mmCIF file of C-alpha atoms in Angstrom:
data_model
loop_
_atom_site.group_PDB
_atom_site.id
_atom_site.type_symbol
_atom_site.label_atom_id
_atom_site.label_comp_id
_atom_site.label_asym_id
_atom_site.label_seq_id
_atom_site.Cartn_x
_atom_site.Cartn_y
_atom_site.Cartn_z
ATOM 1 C CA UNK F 1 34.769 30.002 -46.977
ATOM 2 C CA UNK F 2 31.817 31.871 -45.405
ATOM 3 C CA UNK F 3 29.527 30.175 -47.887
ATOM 4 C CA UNK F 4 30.627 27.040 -46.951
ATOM 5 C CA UNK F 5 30.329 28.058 -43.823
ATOM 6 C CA UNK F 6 26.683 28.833 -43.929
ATOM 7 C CA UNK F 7 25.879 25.728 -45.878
ATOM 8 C CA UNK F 8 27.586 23.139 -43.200
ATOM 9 C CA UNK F 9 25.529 25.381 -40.571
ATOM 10 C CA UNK F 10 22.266 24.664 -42.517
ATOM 11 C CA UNK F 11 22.925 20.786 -42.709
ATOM 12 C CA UNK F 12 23.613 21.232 -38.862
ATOM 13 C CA UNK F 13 19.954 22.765 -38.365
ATOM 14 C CA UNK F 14 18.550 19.874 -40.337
ATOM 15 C CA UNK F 15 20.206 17.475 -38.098
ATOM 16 C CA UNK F 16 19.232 19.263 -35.258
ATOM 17 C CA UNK F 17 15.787 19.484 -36.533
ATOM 18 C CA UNK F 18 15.259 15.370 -37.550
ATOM 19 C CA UNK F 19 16.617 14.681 -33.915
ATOM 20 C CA UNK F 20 13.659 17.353 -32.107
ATOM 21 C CA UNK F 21 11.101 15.446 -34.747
ATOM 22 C CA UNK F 22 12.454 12.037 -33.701
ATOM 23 C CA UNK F 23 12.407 12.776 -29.981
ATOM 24 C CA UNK F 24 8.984 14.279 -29.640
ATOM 25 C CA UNK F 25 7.615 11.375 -31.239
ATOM 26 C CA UNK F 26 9.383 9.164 -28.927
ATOM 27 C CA UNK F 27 7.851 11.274 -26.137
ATOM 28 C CA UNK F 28 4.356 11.215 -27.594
ATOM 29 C CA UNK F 29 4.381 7.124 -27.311
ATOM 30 C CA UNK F 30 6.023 7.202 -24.035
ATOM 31 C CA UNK F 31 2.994 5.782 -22.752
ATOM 32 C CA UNK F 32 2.131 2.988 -25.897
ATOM 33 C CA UNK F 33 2.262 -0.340 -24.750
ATOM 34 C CA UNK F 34 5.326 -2.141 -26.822
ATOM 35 C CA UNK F 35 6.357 1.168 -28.721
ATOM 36 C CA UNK F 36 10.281 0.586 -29.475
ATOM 37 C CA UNK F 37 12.045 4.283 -29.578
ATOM 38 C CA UNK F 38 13.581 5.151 -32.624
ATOM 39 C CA UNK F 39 17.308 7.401 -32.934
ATOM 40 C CA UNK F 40 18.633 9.707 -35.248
ATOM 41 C CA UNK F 41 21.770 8.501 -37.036
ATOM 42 C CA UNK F 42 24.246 11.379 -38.600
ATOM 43 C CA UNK F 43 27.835 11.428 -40.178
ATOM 44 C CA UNK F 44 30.283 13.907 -40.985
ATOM 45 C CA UNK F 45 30.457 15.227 -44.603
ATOM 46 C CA UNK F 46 33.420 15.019 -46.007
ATOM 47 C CA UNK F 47 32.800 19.029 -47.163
ATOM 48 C CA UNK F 48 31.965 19.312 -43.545
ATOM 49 C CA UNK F 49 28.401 19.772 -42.145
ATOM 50 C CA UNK F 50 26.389 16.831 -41.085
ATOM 51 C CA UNK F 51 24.027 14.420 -42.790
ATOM 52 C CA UNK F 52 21.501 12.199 -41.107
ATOM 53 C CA UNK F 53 22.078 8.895 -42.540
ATOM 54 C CA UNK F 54 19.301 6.737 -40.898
ATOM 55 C CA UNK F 55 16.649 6.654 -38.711
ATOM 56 C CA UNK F 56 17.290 3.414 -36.261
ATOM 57 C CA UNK F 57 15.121 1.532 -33.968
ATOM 58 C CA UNK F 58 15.794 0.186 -30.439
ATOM 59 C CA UNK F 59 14.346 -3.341 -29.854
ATOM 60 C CA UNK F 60 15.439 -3.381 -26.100
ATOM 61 C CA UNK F 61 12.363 -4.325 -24.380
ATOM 62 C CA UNK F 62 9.824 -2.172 -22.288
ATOM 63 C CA UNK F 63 9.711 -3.364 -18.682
ATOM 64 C CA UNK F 64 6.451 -5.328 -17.706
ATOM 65 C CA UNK F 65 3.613 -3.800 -16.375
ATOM 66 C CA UNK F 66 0.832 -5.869 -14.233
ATOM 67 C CA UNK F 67 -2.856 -5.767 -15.048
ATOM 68 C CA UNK F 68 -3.949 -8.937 -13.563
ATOM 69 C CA UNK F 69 -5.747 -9.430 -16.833
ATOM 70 C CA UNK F 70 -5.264 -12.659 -18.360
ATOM 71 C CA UNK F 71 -5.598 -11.727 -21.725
ATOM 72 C CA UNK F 72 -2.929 -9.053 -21.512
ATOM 73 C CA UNK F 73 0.426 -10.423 -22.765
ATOM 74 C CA UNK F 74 3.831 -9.928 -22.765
ATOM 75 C CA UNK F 75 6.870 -11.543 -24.354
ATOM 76 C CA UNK F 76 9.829 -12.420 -22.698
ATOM 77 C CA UNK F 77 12.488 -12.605 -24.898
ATOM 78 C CA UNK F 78 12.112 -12.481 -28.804
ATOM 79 C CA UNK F 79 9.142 -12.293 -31.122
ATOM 80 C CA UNK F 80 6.073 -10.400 -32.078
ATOM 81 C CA UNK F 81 2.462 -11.231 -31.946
ATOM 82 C CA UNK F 82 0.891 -11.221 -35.552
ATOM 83 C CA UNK F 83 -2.570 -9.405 -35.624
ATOM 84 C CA UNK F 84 -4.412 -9.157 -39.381
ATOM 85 C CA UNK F 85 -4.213 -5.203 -40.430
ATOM 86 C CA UNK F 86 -7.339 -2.870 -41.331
ATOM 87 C CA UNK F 87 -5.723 -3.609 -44.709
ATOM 88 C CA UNK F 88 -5.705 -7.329 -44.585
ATOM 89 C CA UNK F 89 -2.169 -7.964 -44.191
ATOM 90 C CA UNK F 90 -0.333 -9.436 -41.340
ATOM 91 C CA UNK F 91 1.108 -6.782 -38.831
ATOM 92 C CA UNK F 92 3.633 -7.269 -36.006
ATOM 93 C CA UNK F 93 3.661 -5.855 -32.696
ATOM 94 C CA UNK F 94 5.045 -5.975 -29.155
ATOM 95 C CA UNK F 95 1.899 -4.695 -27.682
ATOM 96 C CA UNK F 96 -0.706 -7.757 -26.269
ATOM 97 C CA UNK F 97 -3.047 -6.018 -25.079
ATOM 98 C CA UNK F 98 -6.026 -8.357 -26.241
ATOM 99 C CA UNK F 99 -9.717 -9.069 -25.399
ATOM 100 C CA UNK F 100 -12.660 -11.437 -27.390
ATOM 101 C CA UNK F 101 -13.784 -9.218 -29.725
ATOM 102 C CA UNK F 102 -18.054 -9.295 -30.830
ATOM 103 C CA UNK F 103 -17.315 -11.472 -32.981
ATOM 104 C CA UNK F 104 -15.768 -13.951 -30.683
ATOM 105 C CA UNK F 105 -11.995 -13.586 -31.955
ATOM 106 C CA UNK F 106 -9.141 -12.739 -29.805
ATOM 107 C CA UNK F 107 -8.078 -8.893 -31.080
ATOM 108 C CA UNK F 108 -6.269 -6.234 -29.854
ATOM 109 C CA UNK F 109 -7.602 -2.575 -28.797
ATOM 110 C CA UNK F 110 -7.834 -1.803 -32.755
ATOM 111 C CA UNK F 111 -9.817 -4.501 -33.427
ATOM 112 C CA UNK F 112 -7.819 -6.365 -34.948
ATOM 113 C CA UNK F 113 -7.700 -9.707 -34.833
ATOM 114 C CA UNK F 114 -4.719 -12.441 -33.911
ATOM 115 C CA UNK F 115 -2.833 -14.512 -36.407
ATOM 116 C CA UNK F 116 -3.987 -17.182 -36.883
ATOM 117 C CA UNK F 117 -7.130 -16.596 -35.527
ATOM 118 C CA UNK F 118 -8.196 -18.077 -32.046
ATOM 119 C CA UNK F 119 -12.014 -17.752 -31.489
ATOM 120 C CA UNK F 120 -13.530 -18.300 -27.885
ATOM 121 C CA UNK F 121 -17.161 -19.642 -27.923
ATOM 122 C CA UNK F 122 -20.028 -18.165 -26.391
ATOM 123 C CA UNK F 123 -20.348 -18.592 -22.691
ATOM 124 C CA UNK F 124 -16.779 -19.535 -22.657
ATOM 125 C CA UNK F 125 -15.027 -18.142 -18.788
ATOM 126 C CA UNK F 126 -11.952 -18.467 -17.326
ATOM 127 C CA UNK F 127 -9.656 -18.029 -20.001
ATOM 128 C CA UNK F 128 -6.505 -18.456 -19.848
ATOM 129 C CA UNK F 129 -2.647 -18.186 -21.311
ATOM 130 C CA UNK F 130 0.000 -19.899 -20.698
ATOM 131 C CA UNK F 131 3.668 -19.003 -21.042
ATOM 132 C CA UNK F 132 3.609 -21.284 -24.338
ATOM 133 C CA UNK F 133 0.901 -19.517 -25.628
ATOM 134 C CA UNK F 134 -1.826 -22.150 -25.348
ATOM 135 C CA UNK F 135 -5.589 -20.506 -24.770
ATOM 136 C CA UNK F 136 -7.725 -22.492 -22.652
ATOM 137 C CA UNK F 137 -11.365 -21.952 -21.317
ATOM 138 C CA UNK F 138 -14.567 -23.186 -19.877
ATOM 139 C CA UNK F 139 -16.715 -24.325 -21.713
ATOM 140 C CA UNK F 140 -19.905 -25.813 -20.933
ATOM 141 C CA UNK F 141 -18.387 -27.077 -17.668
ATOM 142 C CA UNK F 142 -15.177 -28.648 -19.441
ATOM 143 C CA UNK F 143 -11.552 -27.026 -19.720
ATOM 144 C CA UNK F 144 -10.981 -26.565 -23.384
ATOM 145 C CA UNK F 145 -7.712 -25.544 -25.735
ATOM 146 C CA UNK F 146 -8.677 -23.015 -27.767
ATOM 147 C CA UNK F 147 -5.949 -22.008 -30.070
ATOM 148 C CA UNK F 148 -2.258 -21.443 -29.963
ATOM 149 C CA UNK F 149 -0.608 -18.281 -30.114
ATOM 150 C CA UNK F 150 2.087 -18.247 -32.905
ATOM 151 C CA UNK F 151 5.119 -15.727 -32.386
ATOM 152 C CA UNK F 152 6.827 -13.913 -35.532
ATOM 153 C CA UNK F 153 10.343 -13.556 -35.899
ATOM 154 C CA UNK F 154 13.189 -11.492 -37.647
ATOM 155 C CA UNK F 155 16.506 -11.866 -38.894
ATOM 156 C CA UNK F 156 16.936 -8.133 -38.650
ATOM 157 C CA UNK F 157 13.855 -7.031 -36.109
ATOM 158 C CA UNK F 158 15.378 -2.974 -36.597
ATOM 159 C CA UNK F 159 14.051 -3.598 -40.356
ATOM 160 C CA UNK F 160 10.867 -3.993 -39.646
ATOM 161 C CA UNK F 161 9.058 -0.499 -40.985
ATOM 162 C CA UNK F 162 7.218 1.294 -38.622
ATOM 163 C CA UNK F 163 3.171 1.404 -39.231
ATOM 164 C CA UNK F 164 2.526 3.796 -36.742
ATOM 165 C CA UNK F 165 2.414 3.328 -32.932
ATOM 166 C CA UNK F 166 3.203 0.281 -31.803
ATOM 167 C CA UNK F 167 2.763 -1.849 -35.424
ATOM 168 C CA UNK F 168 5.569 -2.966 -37.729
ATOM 169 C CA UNK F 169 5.554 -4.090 -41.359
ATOM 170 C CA UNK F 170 8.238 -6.551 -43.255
ATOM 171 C CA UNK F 171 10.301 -5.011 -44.916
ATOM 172 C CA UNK F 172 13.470 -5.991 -47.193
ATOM 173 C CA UNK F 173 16.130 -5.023 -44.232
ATOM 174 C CA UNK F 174 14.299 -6.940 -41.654
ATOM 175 C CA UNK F 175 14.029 -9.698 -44.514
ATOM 176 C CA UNK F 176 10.600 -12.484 -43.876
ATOM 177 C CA UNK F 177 8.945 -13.449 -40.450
ATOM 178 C CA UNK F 178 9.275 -16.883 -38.978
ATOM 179 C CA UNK F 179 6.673 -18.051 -36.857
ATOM 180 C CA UNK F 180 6.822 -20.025 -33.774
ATOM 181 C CA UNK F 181 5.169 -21.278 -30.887
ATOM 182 C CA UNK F 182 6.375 -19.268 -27.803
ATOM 183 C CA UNK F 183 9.197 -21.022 -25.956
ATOM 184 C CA UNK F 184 10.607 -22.796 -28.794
ATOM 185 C CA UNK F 185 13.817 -22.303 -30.005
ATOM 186 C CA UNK F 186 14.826 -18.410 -30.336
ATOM 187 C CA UNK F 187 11.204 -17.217 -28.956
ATOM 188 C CA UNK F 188 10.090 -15.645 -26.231
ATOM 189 C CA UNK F 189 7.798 -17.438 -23.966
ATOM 190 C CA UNK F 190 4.348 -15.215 -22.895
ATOM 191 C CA UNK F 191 3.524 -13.875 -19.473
ATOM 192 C CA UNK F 192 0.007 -13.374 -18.841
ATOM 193 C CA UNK F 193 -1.549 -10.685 -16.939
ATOM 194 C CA UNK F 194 1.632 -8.446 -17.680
ATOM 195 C CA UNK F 195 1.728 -5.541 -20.484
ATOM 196 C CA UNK F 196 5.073 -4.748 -22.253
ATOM 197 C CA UNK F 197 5.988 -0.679 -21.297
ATOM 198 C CA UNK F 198 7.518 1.359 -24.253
ATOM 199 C CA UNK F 199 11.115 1.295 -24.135
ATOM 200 C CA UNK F 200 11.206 5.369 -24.152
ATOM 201 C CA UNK F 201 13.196 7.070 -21.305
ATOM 202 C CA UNK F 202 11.878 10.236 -20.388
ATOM 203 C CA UNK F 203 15.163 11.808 -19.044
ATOM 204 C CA UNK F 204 17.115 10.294 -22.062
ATOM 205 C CA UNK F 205 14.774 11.933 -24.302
ATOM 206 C CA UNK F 206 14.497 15.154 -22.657
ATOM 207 C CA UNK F 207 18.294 16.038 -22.518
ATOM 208 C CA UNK F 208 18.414 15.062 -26.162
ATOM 209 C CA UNK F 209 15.717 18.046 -26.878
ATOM 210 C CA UNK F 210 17.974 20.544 -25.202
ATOM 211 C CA UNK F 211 20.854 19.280 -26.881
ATOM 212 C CA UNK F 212 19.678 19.079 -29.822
ATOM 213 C CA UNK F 213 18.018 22.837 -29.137
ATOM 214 C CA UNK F 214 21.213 24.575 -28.286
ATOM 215 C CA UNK F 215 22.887 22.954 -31.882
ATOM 216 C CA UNK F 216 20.268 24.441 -33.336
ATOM 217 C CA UNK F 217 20.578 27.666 -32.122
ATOM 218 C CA UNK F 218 24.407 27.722 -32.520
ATOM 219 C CA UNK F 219 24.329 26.672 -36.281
ATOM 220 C CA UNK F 220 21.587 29.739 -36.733
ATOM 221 C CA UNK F 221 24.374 31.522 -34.752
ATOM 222 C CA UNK F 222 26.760 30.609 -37.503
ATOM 223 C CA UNK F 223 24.525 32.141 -40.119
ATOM 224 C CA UNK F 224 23.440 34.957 -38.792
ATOM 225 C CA UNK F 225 27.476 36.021 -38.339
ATOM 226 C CA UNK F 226 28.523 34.826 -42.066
ATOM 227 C CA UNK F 227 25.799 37.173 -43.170
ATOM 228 C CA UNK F 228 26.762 39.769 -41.469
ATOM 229 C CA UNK F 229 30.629 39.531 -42.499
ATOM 230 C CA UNK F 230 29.465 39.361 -45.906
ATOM 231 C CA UNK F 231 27.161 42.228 -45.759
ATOM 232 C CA UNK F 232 30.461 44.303 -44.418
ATOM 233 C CA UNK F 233 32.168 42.517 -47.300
ATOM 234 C CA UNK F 234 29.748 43.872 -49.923
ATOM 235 C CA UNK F 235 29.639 47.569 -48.860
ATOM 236 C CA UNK F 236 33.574 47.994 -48.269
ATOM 237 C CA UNK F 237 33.757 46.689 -51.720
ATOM 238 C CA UNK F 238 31.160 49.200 -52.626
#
């Protein structure tokens, strides 16, 4: 029994552990545009103890920020602007923070660029967005469409595997993307000059630390005691 004991402790501390892990993270991207918090997802053991099953995301979304930049977007609703990935592949994030990049492409604060690709000319001013993601400018004197912005969607968006901050990868839980033009059926239409918060709440976050803290401590408790009792075990039996 005190073995047991000691062993459903230790699965506690792991629990306890994967929940500090998951929450500092969370509290590291507090301040990433479009970062979607994550949770730690246990179950009982049958043996008793605890087992963290999953890790799941939150796709609630990040209240709006204003920059009065027009080439910072936001969704409202569902969807995920596509950008191309360092490695070539298409990424998906919340986060639309964008600007013409040297090479004349619309990209985000990595560099990289949107898909598909939108390209403002040289000289080009007053761009603009609108909430169906058409890109317009001046050029030359003349207002000009650019491009259209094309919004990715999920059958199960808490599938999509985390890339690190605020990109996500396909995955086979979150199944393949289907693009859209903003406004269309299930998407999300774009509001310019806004940036999408992360969806991390600091209080939330901090009382899960403590509790998570004081379980830890407790199951060390545990194990600390069933040593003991079977220390005194061993010597009366000496």
């Amino acid at each position: 029994m005190l073995i047991d004991g000691m062993f459903n402790a230790l699965s506690g501390m792991n629990a306890a552990t994967k929940r500090l892990q998951n929450s500092a993270n969370n509290l590291a991207n507090v301040q990433t545009n479009g970062f979607k918090k994550s949770d730690v997802v246990s179950a009982s053991l049958k043996s008793g103890g605890t087992n963290v099953t999953a890790i799941s995301r939150s796709n609630t979304p990040g209240s709006l920020i204003p920059t009065s930049n027009p080439l910072d977007l936001a969704i409202n609703g569902n969807g995920f602007f596509q950008v191309q990935s360092s490695g070539g592949g298409t990424s998906f994030t919340r986060s639309g923070g964008f600007k013409v990049g040297s090479d004349g492409r619309l990209s985000n604060a990595n560099g990289e660029p949107l898909v598909p690709e939108i390209n403002v000319p040289g000289g080009a001013t007053q761009i603009s967005v609108d909430s169906q993601g058409q890109v317009s400018a001046n050029v030359g004197g003349n207002n000009e469409v650019l491009g259209q912005i094309q919004l990715a969607n999920f059958n199960n968006p808490s599938g999509l595997s985390a890339q690190g901050g605020n990109n996500f990868g396909e995955s086979s839980a979150s199944g393949g993307p289907v693009a859209g033009a903003p406004g269309d059926g299930g998407f999300g239409s774009i509001v310019s000059g806004f940036l999408e918060s992360s969806n991390v709440d600091i209080a939330e976050e901090m009382v899960s630390q403590m509790v998570s803290k004081a379980a830890f401590k407790a199951n060390v408790n545990v194990i600390r005691a069933s040593d003991e009792m079977i220390g005194a075990l061993l010597d009366i039996k000496a």
